[in-house]
PDB file of C-alpha atoms in Angstrom:
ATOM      1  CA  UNK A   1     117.447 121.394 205.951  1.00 51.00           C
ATOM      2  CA  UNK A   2     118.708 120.149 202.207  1.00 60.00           C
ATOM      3  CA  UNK A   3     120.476 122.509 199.983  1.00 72.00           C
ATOM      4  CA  UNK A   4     118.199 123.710 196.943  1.00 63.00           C
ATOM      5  CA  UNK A   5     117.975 121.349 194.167  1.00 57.00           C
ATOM      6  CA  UNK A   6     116.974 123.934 191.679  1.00 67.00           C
ATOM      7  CA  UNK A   7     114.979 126.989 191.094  1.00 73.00           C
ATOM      8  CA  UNK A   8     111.846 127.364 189.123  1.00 69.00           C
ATOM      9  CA  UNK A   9     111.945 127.640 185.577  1.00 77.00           C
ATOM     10  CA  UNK A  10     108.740 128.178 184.566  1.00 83.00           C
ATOM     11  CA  UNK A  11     104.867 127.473 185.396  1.00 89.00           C
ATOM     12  CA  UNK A  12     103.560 125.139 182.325  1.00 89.00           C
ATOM     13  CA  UNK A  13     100.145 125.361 181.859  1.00 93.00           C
ATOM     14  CA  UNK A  14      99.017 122.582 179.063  1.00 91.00           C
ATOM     15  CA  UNK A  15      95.828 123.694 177.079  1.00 93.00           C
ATOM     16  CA  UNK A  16      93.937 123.679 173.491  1.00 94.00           C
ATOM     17  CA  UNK A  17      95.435 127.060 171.567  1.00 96.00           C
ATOM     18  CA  UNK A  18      98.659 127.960 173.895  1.00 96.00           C
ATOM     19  CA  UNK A  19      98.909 131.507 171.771  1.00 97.00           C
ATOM     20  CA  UNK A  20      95.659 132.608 172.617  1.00 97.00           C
ATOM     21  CA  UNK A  21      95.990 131.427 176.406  1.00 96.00           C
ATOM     22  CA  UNK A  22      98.952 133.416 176.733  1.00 97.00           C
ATOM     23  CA  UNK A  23      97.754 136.308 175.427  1.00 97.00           C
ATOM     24  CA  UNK A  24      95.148 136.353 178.059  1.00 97.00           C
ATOM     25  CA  UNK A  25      97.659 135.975 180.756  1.00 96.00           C
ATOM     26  CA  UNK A  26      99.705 138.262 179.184  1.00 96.00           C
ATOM     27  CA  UNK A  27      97.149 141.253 179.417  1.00 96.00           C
ATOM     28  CA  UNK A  28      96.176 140.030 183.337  1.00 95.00           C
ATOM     29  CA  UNK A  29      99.460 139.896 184.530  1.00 93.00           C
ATOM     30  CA  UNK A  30     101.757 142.339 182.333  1.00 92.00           C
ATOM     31  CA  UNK A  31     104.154 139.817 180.957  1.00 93.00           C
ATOM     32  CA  UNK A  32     105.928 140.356 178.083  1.00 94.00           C
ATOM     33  CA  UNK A  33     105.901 137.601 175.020  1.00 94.00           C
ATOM     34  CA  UNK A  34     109.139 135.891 174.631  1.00 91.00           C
ATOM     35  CA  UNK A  35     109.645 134.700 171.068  1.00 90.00           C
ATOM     36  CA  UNK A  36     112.816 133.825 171.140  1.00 88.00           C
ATOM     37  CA  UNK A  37     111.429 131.196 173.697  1.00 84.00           C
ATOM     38  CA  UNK A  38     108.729 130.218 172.054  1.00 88.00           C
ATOM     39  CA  UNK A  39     108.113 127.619 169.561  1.00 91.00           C
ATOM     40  CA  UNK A  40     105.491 128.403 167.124  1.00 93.00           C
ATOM     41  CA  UNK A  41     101.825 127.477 168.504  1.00 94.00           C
ATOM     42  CA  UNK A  42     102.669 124.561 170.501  1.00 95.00           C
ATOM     43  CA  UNK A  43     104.967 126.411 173.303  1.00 93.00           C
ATOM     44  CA  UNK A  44     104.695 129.546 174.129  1.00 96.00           C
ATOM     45  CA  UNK A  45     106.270 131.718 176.963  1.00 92.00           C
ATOM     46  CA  UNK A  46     105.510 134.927 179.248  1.00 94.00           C
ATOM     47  CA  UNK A  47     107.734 137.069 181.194  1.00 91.00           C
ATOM     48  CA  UNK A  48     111.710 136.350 180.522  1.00 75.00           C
ATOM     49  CA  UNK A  49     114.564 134.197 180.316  1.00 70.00           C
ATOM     50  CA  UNK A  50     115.209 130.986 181.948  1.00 66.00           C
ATOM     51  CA  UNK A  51     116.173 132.295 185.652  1.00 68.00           C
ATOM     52  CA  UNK A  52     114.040 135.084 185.549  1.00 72.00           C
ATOM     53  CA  UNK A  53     110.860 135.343 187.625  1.00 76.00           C
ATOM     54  CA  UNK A  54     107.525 134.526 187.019  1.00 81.00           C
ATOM     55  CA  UNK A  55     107.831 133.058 183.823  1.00 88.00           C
ATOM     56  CA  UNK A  56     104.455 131.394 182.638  1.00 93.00           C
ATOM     57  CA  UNK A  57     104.968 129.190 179.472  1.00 91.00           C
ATOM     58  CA  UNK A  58     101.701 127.313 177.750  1.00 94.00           C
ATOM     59  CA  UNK A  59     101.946 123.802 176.110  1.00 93.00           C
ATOM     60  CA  UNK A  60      99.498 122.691 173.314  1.00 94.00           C
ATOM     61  CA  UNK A  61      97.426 119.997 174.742  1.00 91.00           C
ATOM     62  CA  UNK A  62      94.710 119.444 172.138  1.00 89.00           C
ATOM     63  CA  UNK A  63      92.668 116.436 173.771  1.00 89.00           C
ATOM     64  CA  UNK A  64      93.264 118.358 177.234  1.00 89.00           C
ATOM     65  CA  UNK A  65      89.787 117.659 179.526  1.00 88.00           C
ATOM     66  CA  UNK A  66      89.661 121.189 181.368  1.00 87.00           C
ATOM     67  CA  UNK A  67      88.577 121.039 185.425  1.00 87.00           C
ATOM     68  CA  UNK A  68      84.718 121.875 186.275  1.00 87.00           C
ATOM     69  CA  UNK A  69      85.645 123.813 189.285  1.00 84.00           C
ATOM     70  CA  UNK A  70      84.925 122.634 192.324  1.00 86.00           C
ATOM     71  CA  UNK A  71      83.678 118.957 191.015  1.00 87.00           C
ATOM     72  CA  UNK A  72      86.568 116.492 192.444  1.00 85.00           C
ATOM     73  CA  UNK A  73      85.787 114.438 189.249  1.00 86.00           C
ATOM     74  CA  UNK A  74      87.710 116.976 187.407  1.00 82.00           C
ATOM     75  CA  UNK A  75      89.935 119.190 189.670  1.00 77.00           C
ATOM     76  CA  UNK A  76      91.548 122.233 189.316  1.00 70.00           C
ATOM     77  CA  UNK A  77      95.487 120.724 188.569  1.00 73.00           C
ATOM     78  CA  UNK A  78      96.646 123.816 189.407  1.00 75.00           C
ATOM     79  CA  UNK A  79      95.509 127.330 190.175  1.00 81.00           C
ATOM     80  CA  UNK A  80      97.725 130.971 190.195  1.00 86.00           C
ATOM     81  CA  UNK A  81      96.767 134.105 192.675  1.00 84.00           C
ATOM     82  CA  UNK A  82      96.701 137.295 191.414  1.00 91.00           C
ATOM     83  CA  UNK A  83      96.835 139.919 193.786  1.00 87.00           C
ATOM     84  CA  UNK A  84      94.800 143.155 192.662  1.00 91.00           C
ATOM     85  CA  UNK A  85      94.526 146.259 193.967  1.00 89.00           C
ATOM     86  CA  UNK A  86      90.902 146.525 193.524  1.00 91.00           C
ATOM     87  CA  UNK A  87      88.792 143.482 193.312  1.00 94.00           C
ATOM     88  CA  UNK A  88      85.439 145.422 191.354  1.00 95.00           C
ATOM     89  CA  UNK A  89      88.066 147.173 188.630  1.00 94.00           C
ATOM     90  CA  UNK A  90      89.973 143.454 188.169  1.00 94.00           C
ATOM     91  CA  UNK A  91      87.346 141.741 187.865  1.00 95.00           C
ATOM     92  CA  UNK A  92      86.057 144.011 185.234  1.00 95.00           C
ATOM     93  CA  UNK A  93      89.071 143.448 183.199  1.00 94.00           C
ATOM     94  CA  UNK A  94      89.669 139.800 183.879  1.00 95.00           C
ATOM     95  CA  UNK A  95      85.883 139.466 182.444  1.00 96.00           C
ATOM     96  CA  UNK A  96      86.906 141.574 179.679  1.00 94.00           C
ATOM     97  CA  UNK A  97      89.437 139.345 179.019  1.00 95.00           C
ATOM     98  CA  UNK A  98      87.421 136.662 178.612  1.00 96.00           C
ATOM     99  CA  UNK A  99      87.729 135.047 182.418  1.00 96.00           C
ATOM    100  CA  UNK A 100      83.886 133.694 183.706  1.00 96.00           C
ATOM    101  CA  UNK A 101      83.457 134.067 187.593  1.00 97.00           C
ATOM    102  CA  UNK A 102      83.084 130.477 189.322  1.00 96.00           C
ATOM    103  CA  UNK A 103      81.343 129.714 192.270  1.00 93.00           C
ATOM    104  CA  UNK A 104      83.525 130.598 195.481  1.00 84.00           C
ATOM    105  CA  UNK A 105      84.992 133.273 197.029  1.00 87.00           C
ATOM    106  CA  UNK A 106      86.435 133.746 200.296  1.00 88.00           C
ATOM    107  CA  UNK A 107      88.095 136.472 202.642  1.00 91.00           C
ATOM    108  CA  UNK A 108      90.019 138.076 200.392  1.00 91.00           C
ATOM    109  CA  UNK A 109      89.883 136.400 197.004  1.00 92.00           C
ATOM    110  CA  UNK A 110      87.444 135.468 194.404  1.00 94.00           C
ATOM    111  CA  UNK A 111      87.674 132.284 191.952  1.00 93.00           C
ATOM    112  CA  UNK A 112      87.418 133.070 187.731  1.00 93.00           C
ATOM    113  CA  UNK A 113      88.376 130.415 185.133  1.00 94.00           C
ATOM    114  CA  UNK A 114      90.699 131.631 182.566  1.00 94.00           C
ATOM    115  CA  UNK A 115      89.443 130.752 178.319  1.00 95.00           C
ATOM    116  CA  UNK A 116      90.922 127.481 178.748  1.00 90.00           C
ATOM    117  CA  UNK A 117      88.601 126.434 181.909  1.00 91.00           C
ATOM    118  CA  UNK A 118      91.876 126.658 184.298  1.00 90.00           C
ATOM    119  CA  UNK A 119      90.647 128.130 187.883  1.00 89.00           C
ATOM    120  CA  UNK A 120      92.934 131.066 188.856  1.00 90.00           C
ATOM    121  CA  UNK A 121      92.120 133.412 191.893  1.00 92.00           C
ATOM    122  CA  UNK A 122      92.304 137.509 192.148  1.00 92.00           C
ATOM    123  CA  UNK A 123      93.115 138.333 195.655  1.00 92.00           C
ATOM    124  CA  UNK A 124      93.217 141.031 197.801  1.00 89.00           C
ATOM    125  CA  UNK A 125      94.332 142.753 201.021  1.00 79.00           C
TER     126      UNK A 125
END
C-alpha cells in the first residue's frame, strides 16, 4: 500500500447563498463558524482550522443546477450521513431547519435535501 498523499481539508459544497447554507449545517451538525476562514459571502467555513476534522466549507455557485434526487439526469454529486440518535426527534429538527424529506429510505437511514436541494442522509443504529 502507498504512503498518504494528504489528509482532508475540507468538504466543499458549491451552492446559491453559501452563508445561509452553512448556517443550516451549522445548527444540524454543531459546527462552529470560522470567520477568520471565511471570505465574506462567497466562502464560508464550519468546524475549525485547516487539519482539524470535519470541516465543511460552502462556495458561492450562483448558476449552480441543484440534483432532483434520485433522477440520474441530475444526481446527487455528493451526499453527507448524519448519524442521529433518534430518527423521529432529527427529523423534526432537520425539517425545522428547513430540510424536505425525499423519497427513499432504507435500513437504517432516511434521505432529506438540505435548502440548497443537496441530498444528505440521517442515519441510525
Amino acid at each position: 500500500m502507498a504512503g498518504m498523499i494528504g489528509q482532508l481539508r475540507s468538504v466543499v459544497i458549491d451552492c446559491p447563498d453559501p452563508r445561509a447554507l452553512a448556517g443550516f449545517y451549522a445548527e444540524l451538525l454543531g459546527l462552529p463558524l470560522i470567520e477568520d476562514n471565511s471570505d465574506g459571502d462567497d466562502w464560508v467555513v464550519l468546524g475549525g482550522p485547516p487539519g482539524h476534522q470535519p470541516r465543511i466549507a460552502f462556495q458561492k455557485a450562483p448558476n449552480l443546477r441543484a440534483p432532483a434526487w434520485p433522477d440520474p439526469e441530475r444526481p446527487q454529486q455528493f451526499h453527507l450521513d448524519v448519524t442521529v440518535d433518534g430518527i423521529e426527534t432529527a427529523e423534526r429538527a432537520a425539517l425545522a431547519l428547513g430540510a424536505r424529506r425525499l423519497p427513499g429510505e432504507g435500513e437504517g437511514f432516511r434521505v432529506y435535501a438540505d435548502p440548497a436541494g443537496h441530498p444528505f442522509c440521517l442515519c441510525w443504529d
